[in-house]
Tab-separated table of N, CA and C in Angstrom:
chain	number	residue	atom	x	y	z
M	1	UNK	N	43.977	11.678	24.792
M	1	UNK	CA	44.252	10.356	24.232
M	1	UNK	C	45.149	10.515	23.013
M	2	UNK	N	46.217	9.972	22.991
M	2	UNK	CA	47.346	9.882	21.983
M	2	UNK	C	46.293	8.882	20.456
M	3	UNK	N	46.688	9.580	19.623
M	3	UNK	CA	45.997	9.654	18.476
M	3	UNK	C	46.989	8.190	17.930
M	4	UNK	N	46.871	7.701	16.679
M	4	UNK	CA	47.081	6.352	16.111
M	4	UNK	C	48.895	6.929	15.601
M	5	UNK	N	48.245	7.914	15.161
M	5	UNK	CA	50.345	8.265	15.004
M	5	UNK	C	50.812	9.088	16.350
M	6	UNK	N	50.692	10.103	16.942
M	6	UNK	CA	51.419	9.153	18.625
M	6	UNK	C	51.584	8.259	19.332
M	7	UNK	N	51.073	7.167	18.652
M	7	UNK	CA	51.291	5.848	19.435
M	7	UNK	C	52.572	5.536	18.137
M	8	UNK	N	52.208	5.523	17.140
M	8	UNK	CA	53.176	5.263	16.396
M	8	UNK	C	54.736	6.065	16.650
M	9	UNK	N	54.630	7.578	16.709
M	9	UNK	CA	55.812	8.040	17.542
M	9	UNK	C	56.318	7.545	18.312
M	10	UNK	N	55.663	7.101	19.621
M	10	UNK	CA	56.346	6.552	20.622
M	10	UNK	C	56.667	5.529	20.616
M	11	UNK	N	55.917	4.666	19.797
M	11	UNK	CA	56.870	2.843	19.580
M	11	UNK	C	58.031	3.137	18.886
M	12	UNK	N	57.967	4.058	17.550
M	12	UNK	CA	58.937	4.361	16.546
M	12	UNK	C	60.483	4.575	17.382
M	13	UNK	N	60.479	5.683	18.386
M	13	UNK	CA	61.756	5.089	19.251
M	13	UNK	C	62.465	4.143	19.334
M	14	UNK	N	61.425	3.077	19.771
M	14	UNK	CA	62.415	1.889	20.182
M	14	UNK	C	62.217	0.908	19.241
M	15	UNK	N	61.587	0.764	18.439
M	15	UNK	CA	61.235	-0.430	16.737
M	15	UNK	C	62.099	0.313	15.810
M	16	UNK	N	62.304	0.867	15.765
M	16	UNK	CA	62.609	1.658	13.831
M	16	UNK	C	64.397	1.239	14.017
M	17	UNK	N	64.809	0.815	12.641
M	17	UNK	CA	66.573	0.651	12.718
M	17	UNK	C	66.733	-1.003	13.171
M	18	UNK	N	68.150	-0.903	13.787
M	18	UNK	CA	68.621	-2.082	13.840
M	18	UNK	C	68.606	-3.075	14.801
M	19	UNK	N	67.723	-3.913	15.021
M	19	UNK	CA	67.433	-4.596	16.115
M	19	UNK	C	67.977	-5.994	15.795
M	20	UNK	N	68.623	-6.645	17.137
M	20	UNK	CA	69.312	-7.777	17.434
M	20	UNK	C	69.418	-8.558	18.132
M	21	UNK	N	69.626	-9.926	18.394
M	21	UNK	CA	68.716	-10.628	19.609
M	21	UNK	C	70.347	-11.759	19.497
M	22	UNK	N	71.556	-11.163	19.194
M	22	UNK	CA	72.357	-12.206	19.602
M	22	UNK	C	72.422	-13.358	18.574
M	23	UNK	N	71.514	-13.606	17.320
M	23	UNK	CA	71.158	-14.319	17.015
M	23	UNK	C	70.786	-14.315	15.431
M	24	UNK	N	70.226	-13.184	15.097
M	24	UNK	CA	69.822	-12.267	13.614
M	24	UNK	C	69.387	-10.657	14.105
M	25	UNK	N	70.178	-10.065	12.852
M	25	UNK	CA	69.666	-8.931	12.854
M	25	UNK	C	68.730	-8.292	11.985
M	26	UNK	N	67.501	-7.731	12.402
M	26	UNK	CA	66.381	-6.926	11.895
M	26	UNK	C	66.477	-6.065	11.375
M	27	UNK	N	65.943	-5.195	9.959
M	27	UNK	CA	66.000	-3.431	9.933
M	27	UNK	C	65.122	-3.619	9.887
M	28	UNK	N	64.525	-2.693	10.634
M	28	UNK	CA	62.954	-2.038	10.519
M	28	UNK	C	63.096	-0.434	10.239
M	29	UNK	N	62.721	-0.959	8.936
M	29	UNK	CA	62.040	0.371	7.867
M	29	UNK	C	61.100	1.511	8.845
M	30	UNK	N	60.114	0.681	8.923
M	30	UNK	CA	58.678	1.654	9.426
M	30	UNK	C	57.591	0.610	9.960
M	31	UNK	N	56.680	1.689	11.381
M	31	UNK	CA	55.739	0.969	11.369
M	31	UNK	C	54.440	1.308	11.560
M	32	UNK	N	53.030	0.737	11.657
M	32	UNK	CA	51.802	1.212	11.297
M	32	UNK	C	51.191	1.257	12.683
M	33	UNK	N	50.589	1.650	13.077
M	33	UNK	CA	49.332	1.179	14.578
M	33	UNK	C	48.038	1.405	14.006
M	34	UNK	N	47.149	0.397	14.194
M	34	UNK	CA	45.989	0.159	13.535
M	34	UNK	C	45.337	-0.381	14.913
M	35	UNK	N	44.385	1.057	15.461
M	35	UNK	CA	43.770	1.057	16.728
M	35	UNK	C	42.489	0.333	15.994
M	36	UNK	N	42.326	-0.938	17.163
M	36	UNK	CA	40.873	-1.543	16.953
M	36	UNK	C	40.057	-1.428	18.040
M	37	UNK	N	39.746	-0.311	18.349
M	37	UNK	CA	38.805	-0.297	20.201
M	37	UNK	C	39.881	-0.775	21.204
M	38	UNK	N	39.470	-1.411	21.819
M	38	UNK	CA	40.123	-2.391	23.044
M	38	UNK	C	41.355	-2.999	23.110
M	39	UNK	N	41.963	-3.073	21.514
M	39	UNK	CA	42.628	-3.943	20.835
M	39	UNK	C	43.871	-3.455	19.840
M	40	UNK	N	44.817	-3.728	19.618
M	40	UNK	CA	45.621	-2.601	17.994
M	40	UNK	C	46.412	-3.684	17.831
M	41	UNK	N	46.735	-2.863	16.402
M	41	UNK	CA	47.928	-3.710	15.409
M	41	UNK	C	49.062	-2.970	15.237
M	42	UNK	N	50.358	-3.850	15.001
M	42	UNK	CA	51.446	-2.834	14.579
M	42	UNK	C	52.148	-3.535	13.720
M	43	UNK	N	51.917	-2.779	12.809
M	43	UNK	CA	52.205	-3.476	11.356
M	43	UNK	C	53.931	-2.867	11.289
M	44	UNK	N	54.580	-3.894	11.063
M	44	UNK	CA	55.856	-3.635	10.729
M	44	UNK	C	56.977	-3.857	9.641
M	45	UNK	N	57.549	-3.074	8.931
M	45	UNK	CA	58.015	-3.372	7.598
M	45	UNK	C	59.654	-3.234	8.057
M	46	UNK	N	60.176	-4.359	7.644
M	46	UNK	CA	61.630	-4.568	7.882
M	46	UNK	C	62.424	-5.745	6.881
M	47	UNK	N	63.582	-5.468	6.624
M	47	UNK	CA	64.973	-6.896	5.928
M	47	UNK	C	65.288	-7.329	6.843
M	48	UNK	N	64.866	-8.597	6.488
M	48	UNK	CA	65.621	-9.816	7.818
M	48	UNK	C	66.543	-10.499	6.339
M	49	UNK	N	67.435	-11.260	7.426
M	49	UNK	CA	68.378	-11.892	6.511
M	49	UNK	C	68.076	-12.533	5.296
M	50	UNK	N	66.441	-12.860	5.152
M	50	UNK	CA	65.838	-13.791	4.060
M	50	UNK	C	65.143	-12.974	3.121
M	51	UNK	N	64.933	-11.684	3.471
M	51	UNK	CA	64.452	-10.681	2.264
M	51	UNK	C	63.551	-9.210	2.906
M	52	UNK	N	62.573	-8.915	2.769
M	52	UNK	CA	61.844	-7.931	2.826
M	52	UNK	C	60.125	-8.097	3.431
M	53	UNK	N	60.158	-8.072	4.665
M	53	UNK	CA	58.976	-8.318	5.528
M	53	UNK	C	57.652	-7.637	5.592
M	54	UNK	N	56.639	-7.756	5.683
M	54	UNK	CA	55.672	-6.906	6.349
M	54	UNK	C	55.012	-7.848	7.365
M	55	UNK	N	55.314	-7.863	8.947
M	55	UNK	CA	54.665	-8.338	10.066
M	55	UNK	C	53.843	-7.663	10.503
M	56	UNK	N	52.331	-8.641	11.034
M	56	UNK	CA	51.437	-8.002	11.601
M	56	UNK	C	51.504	-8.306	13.671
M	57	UNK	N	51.385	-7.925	14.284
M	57	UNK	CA	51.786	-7.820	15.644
M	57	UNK	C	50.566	-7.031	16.644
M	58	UNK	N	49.632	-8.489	16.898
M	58	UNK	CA	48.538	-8.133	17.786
M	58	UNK	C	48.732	-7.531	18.927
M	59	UNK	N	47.969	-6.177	19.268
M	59	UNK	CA	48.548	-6.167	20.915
M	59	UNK	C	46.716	-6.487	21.615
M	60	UNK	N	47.364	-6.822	22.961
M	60	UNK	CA	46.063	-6.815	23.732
M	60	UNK	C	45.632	-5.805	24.771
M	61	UNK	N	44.297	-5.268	25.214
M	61	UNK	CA	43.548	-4.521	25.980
M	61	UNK	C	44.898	-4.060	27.078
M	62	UNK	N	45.678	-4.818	27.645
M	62	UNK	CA	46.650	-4.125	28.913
M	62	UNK	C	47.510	-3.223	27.878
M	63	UNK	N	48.137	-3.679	26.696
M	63	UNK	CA	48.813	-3.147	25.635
M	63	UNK	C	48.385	-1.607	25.745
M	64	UNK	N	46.902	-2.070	25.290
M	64	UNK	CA	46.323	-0.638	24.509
M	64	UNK	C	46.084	0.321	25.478
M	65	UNK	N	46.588	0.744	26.717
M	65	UNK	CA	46.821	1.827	27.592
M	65	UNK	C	47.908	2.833	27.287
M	66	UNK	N	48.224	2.359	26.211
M	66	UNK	CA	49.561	3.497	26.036
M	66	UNK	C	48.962	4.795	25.049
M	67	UNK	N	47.380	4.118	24.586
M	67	UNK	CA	46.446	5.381	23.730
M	67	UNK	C	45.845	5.941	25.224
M	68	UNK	N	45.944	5.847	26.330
M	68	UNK	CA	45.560	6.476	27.241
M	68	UNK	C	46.079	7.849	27.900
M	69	UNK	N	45.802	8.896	27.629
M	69	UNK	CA	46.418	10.289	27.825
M	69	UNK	C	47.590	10.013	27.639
M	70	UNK	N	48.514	10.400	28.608
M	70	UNK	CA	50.095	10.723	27.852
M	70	UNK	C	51.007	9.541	28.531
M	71	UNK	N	50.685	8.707	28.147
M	71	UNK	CA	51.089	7.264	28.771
M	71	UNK	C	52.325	7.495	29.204
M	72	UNK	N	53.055	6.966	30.807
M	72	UNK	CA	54.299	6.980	30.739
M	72	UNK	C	55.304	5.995	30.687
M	73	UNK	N	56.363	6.894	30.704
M	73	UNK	CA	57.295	6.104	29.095
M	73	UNK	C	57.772	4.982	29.818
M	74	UNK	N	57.539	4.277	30.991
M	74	UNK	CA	57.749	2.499	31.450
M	74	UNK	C	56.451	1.999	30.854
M	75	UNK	N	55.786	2.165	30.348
M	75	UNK	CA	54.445	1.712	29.560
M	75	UNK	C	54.785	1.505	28.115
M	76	UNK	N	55.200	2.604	27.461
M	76	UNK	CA	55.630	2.830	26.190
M	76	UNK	C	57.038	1.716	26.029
M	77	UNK	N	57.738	1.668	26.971
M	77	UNK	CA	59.520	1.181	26.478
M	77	UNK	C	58.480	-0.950	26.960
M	78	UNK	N	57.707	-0.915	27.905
M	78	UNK	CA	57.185	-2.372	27.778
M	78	UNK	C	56.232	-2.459	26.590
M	79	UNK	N	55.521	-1.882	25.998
M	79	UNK	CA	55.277	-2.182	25.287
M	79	UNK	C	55.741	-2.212	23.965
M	80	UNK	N	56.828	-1.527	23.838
M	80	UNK	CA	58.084	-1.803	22.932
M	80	UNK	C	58.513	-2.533	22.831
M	81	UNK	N	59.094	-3.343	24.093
M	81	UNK	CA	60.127	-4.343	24.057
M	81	UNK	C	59.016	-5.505	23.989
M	82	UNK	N	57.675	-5.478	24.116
M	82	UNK	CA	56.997	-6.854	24.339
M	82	UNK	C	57.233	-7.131	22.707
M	83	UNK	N	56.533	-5.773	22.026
M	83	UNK	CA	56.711	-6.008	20.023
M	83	UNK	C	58.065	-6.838	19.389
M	84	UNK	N	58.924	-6.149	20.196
M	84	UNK	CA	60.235	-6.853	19.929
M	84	UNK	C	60.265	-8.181	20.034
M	85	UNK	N	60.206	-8.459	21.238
M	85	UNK	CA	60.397	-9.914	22.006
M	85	UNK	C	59.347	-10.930	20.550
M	86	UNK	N	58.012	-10.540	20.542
M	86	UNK	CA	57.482	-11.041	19.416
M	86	UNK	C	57.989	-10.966	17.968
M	87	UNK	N	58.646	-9.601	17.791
M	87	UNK	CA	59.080	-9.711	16.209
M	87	UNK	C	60.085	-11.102	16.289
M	88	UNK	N	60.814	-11.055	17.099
M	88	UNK	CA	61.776	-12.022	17.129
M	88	UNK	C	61.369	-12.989	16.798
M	89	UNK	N	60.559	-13.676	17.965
M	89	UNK	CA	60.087	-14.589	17.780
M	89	UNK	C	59.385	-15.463	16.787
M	90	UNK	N	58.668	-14.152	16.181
M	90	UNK	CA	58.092	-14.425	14.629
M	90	UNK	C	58.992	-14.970	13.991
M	91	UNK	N	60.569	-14.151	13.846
M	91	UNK	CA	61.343	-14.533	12.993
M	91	UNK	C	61.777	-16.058	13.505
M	92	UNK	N	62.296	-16.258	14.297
M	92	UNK	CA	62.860	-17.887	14.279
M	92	UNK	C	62.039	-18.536	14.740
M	93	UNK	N	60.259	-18.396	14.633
M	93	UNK	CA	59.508	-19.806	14.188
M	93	UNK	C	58.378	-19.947	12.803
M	94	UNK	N	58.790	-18.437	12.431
M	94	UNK	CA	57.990	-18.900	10.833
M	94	UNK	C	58.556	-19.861	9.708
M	95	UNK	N	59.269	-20.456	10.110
M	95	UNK	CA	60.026	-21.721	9.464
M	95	UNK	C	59.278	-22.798	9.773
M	96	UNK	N	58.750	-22.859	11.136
M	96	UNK	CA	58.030	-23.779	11.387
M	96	UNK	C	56.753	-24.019	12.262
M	97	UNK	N	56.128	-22.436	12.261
M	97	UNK	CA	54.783	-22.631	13.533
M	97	UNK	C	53.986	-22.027	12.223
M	98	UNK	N	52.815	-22.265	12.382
M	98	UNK	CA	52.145	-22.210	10.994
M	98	UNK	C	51.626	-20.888	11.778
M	99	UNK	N	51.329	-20.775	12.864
M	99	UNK	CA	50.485	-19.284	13.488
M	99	UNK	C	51.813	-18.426	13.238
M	100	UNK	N	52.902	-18.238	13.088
M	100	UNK	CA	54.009	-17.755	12.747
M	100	UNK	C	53.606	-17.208	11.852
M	101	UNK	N	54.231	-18.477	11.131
M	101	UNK	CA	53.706	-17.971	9.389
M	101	UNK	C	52.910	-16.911	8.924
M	102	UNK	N	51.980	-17.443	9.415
M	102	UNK	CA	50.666	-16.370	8.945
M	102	UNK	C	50.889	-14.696	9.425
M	103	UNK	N	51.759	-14.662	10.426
M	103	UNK	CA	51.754	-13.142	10.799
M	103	UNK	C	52.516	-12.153	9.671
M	104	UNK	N	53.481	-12.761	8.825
M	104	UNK	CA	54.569	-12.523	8.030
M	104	UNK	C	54.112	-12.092	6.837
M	105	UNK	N	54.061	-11.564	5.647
M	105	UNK	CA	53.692	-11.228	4.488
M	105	UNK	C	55.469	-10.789	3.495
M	106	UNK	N	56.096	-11.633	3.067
M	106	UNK	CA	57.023	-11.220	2.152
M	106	UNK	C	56.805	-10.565	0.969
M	107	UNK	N	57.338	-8.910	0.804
M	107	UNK	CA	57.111	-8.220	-0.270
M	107	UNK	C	58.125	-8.259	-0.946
M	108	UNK	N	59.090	-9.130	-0.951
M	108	UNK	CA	60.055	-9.326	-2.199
M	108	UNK	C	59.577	-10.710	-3.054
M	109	UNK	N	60.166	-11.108	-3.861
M	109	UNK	CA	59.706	-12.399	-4.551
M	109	UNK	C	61.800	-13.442	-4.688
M	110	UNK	N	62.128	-12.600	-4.519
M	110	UNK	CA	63.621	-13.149	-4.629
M	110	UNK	C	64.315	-13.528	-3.147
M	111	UNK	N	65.172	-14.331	-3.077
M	111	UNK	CA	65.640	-14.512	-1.764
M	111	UNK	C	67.010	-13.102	-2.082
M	112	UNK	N	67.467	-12.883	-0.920
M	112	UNK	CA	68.445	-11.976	-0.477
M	112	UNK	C	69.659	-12.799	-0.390
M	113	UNK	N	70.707	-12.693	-0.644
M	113	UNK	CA	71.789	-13.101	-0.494
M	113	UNK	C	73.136	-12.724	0.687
């Protein structure tokens, strides 16, 4: 069973750097996996155009098979791209979905220019 930082290795591939959706672009700094049993988190620290992020990013029980022996890597790259598809998403509705909102934690206090 891949330990909380091999899972973090293997997301780190495809999350970490410059991600883009056509629309805004992401840096993602770094990110966390916070195994809960059945369940994990992947805490992610990145600059979006409005400043300096820390997102939290639930996964669910089908998710959490990738802590299952040496998961293979069409498991790992979907459950990559699902984080993605959500970071995104986070980003263009925490303006206005309040469950948004709440996933987001801004560690700057200044807007970015």
């Amino acid at each position: 069973m891949p330990s909380v930082e091999g899972v973090r290795g293997l997301l780190a591939r495809y999350l970490t750097g410059r991600l883009e959706d056509g629309a805004v672009c992401l840096e993602v700094l770094g990110l966390e996996v916070i195994d809960q049993g059945r369940r994990f988190t992947v805490v992610v620290e990145l600059i979006a155009p409005d400043g300096h992020w820390r997102v939290r990013l639930e996964c669910d029980s089908s998710e959490h098979r990738i802590f299952d022996g040496s998961p293979p890597e069409e498991l790992v790259q979907a459950v990559a791209m699902s984080l993605r598809i959500r970071l995104f998403e986070w980003w263009h509705t925490k303006g206005s979905e309040r469950q948004s909102a709440r996933l987001g934690e801004r560690l700057d206090q200044g807007r970015f220019r």
